[in-house]
CSV table of C-alpha atoms and ligand atoms in Angstrom, one decimal:
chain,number,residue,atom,x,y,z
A,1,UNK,CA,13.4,52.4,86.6
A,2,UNK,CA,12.3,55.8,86.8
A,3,UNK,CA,9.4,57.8,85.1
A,4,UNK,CA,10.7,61.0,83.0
A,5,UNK,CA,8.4,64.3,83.1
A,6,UNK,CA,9.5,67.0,81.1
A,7,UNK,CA,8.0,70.2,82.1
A,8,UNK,CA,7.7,68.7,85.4
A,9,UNK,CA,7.9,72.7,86.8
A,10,UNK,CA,5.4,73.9,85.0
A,11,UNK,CA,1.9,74.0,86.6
A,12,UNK,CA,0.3,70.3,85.8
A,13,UNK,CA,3.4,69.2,85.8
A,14,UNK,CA,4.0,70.0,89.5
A,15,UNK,CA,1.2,68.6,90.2
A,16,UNK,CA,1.0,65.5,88.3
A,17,UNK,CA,4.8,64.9,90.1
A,18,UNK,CA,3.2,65.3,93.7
A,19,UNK,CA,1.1,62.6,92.8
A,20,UNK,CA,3.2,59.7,91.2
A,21,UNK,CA,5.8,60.8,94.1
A,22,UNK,CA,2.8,60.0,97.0
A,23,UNK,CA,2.1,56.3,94.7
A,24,UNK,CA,5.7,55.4,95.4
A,25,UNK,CA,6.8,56.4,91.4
A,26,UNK,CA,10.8,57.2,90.9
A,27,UNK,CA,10.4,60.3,88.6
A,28,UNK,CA,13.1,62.2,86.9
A,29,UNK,CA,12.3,65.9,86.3
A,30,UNK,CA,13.6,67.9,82.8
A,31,UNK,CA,12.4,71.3,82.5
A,32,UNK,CA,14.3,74.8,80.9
A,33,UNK,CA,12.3,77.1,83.5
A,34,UNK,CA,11.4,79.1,80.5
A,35,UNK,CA,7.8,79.1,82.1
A,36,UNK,CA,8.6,77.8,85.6
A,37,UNK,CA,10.7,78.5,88.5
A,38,UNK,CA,13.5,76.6,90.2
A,39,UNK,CA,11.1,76.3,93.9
A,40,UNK,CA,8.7,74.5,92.5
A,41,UNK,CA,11.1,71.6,92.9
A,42,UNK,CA,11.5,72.4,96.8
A,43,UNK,CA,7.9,72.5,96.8
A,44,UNK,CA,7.2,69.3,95.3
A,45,UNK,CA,9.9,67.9,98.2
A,46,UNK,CA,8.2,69.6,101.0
A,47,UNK,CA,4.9,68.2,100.0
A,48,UNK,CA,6.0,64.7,99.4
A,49,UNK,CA,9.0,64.7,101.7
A,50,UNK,CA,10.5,62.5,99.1
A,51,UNK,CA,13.4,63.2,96.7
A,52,UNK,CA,13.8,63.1,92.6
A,53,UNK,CA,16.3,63.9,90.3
A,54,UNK,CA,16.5,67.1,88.1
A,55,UNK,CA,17.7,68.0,85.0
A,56,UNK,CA,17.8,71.9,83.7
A,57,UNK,CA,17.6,70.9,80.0
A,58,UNK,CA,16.0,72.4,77.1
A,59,UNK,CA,14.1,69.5,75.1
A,60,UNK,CA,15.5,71.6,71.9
A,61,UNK,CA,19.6,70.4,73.1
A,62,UNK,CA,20.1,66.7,71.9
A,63,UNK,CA,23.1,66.5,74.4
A,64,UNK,CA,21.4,67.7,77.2
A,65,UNK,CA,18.3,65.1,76.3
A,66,UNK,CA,20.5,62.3,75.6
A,67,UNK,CA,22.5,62.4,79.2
A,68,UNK,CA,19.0,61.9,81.0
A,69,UNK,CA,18.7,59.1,79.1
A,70,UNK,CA,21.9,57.5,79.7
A,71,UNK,CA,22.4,58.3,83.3
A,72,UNK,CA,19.0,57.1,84.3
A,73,UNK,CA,16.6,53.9,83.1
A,74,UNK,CA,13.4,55.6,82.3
A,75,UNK,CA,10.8,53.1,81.6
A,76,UNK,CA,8.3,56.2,80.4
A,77,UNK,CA,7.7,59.2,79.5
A,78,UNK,CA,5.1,62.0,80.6
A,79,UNK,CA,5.4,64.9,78.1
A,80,UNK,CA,4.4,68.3,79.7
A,81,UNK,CA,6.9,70.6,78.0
A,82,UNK,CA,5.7,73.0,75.6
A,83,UNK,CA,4.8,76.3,75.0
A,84,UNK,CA,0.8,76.8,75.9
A,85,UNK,CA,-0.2,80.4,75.5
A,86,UNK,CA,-3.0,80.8,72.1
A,87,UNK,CA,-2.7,84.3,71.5
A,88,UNK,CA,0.9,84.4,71.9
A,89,UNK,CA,1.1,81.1,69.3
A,90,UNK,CA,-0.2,83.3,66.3
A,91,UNK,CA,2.6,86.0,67.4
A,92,UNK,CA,5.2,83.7,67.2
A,93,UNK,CA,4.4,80.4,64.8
A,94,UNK,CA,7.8,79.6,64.6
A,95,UNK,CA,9.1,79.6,68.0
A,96,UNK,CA,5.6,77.4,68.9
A,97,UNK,CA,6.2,74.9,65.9
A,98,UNK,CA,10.0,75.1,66.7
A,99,UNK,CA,9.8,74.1,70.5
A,100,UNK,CA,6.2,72.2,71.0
A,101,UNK,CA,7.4,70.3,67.4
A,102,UNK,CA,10.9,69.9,67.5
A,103,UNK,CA,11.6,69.3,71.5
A,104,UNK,CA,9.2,66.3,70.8
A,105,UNK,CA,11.0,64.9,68.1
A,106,UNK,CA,14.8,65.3,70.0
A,107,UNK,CA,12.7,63.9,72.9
A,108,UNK,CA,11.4,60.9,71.0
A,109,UNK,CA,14.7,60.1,69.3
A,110,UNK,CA,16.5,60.0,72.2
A,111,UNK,CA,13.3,57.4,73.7
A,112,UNK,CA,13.8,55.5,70.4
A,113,UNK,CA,17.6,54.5,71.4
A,114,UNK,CA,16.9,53.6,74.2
A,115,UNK,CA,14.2,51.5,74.4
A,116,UNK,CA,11.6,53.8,75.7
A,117,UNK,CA,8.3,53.3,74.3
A,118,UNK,CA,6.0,54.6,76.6
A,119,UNK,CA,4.4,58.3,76.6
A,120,UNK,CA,1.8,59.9,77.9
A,121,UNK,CA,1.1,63.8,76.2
A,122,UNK,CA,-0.8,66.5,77.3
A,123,UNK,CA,-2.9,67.5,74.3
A,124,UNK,CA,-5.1,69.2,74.6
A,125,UNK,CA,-9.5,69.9,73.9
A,126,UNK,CA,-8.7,72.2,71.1
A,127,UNK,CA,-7.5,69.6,68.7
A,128,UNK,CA,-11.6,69.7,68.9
A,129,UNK,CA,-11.7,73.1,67.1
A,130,UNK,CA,-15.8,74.1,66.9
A,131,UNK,CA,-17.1,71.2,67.8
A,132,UNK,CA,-20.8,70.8,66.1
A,133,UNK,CA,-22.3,69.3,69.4
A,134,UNK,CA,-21.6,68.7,73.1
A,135,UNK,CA,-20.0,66.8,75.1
A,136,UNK,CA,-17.6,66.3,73.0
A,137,UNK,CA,-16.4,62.8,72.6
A,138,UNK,CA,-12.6,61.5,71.7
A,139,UNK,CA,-13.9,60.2,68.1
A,140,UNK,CA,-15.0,64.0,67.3
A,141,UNK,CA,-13.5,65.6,64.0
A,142,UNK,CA,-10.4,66.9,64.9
A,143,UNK,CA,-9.3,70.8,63.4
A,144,UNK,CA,-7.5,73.6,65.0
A,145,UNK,CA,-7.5,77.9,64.6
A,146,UNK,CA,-4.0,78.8,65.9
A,147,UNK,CA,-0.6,77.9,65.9
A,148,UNK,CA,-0.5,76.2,69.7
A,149,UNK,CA,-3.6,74.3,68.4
A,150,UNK,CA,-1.7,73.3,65.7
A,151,UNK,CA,1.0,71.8,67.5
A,152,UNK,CA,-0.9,69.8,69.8
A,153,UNK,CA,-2.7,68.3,66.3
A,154,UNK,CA,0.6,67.7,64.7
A,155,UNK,CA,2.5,66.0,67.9
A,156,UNK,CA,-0.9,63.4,68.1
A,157,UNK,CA,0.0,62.4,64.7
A,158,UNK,CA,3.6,62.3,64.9
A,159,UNK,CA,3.2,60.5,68.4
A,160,UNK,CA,0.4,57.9,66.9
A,161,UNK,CA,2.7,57.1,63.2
A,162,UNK,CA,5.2,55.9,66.1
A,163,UNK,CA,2.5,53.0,66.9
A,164,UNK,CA,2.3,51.8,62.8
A,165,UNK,CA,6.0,50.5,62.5
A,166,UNK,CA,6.4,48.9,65.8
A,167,UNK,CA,3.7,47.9,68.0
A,168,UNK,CA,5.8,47.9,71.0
A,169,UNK,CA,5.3,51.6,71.7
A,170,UNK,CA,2.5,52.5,73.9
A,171,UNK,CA,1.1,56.5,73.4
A,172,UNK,CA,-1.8,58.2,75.7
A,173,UNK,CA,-3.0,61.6,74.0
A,174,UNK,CA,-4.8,62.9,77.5
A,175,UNK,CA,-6.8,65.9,75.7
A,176,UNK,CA,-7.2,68.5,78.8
A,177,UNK,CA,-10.4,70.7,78.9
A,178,UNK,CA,-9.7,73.6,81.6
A,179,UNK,CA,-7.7,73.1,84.1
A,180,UNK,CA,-8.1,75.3,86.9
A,181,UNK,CA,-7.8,75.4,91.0
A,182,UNK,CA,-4.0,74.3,93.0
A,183,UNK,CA,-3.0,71.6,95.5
A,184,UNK,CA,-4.7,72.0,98.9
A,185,UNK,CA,-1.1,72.8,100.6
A,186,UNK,CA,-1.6,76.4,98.8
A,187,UNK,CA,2.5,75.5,98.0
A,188,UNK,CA,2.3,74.6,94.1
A,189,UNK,CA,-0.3,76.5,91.7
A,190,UNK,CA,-0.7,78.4,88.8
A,191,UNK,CA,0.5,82.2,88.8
A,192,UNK,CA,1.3,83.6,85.3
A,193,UNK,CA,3.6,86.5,84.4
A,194,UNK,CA,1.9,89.7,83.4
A,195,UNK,CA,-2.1,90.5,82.7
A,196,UNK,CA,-3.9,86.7,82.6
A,197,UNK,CA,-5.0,85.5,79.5
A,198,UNK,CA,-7.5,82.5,81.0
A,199,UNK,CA,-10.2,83.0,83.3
A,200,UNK,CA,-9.3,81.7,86.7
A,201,UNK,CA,-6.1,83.7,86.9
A,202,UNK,CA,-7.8,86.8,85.7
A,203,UNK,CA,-10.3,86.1,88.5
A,204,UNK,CA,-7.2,85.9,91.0
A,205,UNK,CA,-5.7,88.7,90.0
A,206,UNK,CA,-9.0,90.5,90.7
A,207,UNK,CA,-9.7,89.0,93.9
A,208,UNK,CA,-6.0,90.2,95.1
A,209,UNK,CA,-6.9,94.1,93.6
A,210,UNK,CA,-4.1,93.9,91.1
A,211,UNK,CA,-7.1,93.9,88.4
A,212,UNK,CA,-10.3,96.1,89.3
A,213,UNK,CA,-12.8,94.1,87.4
A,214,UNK,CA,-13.2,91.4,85.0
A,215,UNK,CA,-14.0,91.6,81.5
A,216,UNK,CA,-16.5,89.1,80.0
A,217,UNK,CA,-15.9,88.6,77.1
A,218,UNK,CA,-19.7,88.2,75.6
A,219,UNK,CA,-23.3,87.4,77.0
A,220,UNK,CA,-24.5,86.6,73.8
A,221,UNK,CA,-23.5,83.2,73.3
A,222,UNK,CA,-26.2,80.7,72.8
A,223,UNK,CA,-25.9,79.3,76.5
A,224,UNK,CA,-28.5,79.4,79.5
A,225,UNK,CA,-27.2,82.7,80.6
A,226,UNK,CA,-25.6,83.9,77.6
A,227,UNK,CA,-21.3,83.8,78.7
A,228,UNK,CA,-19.1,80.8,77.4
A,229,UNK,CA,-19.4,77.6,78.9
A,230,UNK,CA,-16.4,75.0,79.7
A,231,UNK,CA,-15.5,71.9,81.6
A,232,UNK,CA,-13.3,73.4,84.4
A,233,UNK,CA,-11.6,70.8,86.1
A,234,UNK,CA,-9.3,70.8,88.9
A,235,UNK,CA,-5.7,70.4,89.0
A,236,UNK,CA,-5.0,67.6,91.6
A,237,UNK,CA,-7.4,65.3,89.6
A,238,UNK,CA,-6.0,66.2,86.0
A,239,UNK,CA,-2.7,64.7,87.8
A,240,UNK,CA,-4.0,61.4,89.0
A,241,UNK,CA,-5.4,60.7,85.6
A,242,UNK,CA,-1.8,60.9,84.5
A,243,UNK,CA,-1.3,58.0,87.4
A,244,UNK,CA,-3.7,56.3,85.8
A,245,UNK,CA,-3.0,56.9,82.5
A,246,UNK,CA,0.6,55.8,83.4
A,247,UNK,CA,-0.2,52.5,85.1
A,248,UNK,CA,-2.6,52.0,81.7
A,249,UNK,CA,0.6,52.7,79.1
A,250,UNK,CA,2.3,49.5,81.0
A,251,UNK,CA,0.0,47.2,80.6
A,252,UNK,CA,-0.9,47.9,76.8
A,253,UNK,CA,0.3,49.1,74.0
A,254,UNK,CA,-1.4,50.9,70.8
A,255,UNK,CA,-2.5,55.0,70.8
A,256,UNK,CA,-5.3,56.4,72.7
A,257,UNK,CA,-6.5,59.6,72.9
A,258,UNK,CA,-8.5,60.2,75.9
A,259,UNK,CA,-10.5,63.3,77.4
A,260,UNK,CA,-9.7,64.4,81.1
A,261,UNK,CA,-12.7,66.7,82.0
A,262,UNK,CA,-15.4,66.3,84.3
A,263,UNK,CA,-18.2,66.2,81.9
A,264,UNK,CA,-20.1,69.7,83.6
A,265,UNK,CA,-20.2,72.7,81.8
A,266,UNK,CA,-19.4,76.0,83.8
A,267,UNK,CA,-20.6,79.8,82.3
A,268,UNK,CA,-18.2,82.5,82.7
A,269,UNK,CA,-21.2,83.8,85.4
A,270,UNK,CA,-21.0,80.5,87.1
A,271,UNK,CA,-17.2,80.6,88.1
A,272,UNK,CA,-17.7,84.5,89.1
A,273,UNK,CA,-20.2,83.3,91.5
A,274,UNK,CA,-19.1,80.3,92.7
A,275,UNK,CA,-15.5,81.9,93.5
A,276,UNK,CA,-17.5,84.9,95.4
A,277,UNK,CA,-19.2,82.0,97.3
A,278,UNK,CA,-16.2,80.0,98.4
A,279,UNK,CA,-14.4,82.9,99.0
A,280,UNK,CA,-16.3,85.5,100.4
A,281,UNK,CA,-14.9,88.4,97.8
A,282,UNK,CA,-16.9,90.1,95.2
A,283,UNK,CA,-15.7,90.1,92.1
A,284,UNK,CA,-16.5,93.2,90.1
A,285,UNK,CA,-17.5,92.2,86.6
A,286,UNK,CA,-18.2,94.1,82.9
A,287,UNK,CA,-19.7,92.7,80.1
A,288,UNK,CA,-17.2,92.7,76.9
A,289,UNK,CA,-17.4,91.9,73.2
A,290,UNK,CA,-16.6,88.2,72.4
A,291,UNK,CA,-13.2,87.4,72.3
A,292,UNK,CA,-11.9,86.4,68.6
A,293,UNK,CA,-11.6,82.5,68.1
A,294,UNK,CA,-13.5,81.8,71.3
A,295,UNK,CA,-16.9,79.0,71.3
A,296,UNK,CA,-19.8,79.6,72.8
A,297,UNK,CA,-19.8,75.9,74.8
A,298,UNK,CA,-17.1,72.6,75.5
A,299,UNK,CA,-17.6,70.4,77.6
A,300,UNK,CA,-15.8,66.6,77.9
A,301,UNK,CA,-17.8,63.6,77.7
A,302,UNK,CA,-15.5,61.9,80.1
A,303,UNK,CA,-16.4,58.2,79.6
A,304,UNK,CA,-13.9,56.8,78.2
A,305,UNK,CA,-11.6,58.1,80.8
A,306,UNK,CA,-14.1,56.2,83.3
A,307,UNK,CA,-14.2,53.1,81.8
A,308,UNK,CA,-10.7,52.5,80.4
A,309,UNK,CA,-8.6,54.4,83.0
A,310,UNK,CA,-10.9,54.0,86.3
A,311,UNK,CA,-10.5,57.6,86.0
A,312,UNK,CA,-13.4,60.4,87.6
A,313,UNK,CA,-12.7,63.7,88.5
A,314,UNK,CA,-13.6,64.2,92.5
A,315,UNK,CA,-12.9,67.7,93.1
A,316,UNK,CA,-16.4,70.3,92.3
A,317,UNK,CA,-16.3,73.8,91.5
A,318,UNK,CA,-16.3,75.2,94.9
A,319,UNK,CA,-13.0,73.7,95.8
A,320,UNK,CA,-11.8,74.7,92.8
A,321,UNK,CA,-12.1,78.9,93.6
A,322,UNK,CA,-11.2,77.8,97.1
A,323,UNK,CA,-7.9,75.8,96.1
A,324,UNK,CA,-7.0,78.5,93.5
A,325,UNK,CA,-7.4,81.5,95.8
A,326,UNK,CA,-5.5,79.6,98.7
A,327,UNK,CA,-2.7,79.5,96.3
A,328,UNK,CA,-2.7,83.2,94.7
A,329,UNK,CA,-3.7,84.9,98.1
A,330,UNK,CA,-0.5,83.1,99.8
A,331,UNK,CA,1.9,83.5,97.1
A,332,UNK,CA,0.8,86.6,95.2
B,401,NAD,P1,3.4,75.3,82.1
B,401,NAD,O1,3.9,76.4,81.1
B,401,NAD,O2,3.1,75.7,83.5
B,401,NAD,O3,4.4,74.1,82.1
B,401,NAD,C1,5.2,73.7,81.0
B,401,NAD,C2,6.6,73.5,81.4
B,401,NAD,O4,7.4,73.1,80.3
B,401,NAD,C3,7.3,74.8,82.0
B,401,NAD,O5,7.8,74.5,83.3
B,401,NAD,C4,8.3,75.2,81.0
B,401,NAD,O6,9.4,75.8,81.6
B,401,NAD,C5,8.7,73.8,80.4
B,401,NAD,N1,9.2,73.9,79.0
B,401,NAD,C6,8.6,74.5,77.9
B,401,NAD,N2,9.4,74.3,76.9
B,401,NAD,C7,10.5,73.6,77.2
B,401,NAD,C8,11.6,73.0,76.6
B,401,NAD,N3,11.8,73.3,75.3
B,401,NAD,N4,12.5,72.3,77.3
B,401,NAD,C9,12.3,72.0,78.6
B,401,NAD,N5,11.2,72.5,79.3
B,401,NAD,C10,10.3,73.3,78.6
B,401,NAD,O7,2.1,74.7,81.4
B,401,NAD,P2,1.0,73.7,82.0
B,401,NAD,O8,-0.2,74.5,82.1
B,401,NAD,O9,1.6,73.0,83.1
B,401,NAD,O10,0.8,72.8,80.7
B,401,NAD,C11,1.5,71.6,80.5
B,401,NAD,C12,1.2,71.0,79.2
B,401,NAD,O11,-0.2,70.8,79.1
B,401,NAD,C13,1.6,71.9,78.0
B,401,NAD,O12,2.1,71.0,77.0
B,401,NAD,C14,0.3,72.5,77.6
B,401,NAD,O13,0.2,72.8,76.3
B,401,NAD,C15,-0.7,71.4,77.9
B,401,NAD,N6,-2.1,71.9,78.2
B,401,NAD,C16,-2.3,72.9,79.2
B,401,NAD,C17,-3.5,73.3,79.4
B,401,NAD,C18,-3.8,74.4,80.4
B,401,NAD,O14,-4.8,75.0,80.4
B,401,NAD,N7,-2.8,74.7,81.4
B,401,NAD,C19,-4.6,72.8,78.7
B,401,NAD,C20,-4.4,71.9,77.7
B,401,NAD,C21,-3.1,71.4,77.5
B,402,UD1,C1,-8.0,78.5,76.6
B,402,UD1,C2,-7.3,78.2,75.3
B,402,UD1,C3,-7.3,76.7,74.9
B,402,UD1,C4,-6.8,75.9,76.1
B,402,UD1,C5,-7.6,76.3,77.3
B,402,UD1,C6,-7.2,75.5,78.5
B,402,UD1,C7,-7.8,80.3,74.1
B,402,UD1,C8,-8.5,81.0,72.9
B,402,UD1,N1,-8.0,79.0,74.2
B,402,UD1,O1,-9.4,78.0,76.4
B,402,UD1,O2,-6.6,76.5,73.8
B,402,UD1,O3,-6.9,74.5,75.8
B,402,UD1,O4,-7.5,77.7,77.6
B,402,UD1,O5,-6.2,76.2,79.1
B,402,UD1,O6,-7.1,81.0,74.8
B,402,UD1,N2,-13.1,84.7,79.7
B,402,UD1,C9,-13.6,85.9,80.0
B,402,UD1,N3,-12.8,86.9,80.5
B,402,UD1,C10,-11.4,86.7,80.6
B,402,UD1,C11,-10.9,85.4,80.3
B,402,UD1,C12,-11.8,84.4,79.8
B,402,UD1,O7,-14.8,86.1,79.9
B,402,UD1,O8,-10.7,87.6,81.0
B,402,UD1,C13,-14.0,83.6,79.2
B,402,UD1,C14,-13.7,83.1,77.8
B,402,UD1,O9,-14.4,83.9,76.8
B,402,UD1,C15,-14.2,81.7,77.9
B,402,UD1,C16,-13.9,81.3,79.4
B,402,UD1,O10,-13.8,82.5,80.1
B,402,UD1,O11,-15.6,81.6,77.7
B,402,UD1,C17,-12.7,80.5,79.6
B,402,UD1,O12,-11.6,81.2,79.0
B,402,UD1,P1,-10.1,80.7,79.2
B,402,UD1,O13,-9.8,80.4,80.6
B,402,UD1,O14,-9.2,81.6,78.4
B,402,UD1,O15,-10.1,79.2,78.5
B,402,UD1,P2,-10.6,78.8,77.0
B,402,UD1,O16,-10.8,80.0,76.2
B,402,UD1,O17,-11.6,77.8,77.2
């Protein structure tokens, strides 16, 4: 039996791989590289010292979907693959609704005939939209503002109508506030193409000169010291509560949506400082005009995650900037 990640090159994926690898997990690994590169799979090996098999398939080629299912047993499924970037979302609707929408659907055709009925999904916290209050719990009204959003809306439904025919499947919508920070062997991280759009890699790119300063983008939000605030929450730990999640899936069946935060809200102003701390680099900052679509505050109420999953993030702020710069300032 073996566990399926798709997108298992991309940045949580990598991660969440590391960790059902050191729990003893047989994984199978499916990803197109179309946001990843080949060496992360070396890197996973070097980490683990333990061995998996790979497919290079896009979750859009029924073929390519339906070998991994019939040359291996997979007993689940954890669903990574997708496109993730907002801006670029409203640039391109189609090619987000096409691959985030239909890549599911191939993928859960294929589960369908053959017996798989276990997944777990990386949603994501802006099915919340603009939530009225904070921390936001899973039983919040549910909207979105972009295409990506969208997608992750649409796939929880689609994934959760799976449930009403047949009660064998088992579905875990993990809803991910903001990941940030890289494994502690500075080997795997998060290093995007081009000028970051999300804070941490921005910060990076700062710290390593490619960037002089950082923009922040509005210190008039209603928040102690005026910048957004968000539930940064490190890598390593968003990838054990896939574990769990996953060792939750096979003991029950039904839909649950769960948050994976760590229940602390962060200000823009907070992260600048606390990476300047664990790091020892300045990082020279402007204020900007808010960014369009942004909230002033989100932050997880992470309860449920405690109490059904066994789940708390360990990991604080400070080894998040020092994890994250390990990674950029040894593989920049
Ligand atoms: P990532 O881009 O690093 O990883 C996604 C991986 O999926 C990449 O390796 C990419 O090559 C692969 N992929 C994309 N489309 C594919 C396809 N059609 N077939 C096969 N492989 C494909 O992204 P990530 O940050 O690791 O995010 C993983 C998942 O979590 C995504 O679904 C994303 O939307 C979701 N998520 C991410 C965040 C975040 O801040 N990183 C927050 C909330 C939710
Ligand atoms: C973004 C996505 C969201 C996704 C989340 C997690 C957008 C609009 N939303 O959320 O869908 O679930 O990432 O990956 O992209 N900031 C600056 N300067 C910068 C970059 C960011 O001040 O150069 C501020 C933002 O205004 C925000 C905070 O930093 O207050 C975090 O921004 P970011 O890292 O982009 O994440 P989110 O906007 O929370």
């Amino acid at each position: 039996m073996a566990v399926l990640v798709t997108g298992g090159a991309g940045f949580i994926g990598s991660h969440t791989c590391v960790e059902l690898l050191n729990a003893g997990e047989n994984i199978v690994i499916l990803d197109n590289f179309s946001n990843s590169k080949p060496d992360v799979l070396d890197k996973i090996k070097a980490i683990t010292k333990k061995d998996f098999k790979f497919y290079e398939v896009d979750l859009l080629d029924p073929e390519g979907v339906e070998k991994v299912f019939s040359e291996n047993e997979i007993d689940t499924v954890i669903h990574f693959a997708g496109l993730k970037a907002v801006g670029e979302s409203v640039q391109k609707p189609l090619e987000y609704y096409y691959n985030n929408i239909t890549g599911t659907l191939i993928l859960c055709d294929a589960m369908r005939k053959h017996h798989c009925k276990r997944i777990v999904f990386s949603s994501s916290a802006t099915v919340y939209g603009s939530p009225k209050t904070v921390p936001i719990r899973e039983d919040f009204p549910l909207s979105t503002t972009n295409p990506y959003g969208s997608t992750k809306l649409m796939l929880e439904q689609i994934l959760s109508d799976l449930y009403v025919p047949d009660h064998d499947w088992s579905v875990m919508l993990l809803r991910y506030f903001n990941p940030i920070g890289a494994h502690q062997s500075g080997m795997i991280g998060e290093n995007p193409n081009g000028i970051p759009n999300n804070l941490m890699p921005y910060v990076c790119q700062v710290a390593v000169g490619k960037l002089d300063h950082l923009n922040v983008f509005g210190n008039d939000y209603p928040t102690p010291d005026g910048t957004g605030v968000r539930d940064y929450i490190h890598v390593v730990d968003l990838a054990v509560g896939h574990l769990k999640a996953l060792q939750y899936a096979r003991k029950h069946t039904g839909v649950e949506a769960v948050n994976l935060g760590t229940g602390t809200g962060y200000s823009v102003l907070d992260i600048v400082h606390s990476f300047e701390k664990a790091n020892n680099i300045k990082i020279p900052y402007e204020i900007a005009p808010r960014r369009a679509g942004d909230i002033a505050e989100c932050y997880a109420d992470p309860a449920k995650a405690k109490e059904m999953l066994g789940w708390v993030a360990q990991y604080n702020i400070e080894t998040m900037c020092k994890d994250a710069w390990n990674f950029i300032s040894n593989n920049h």
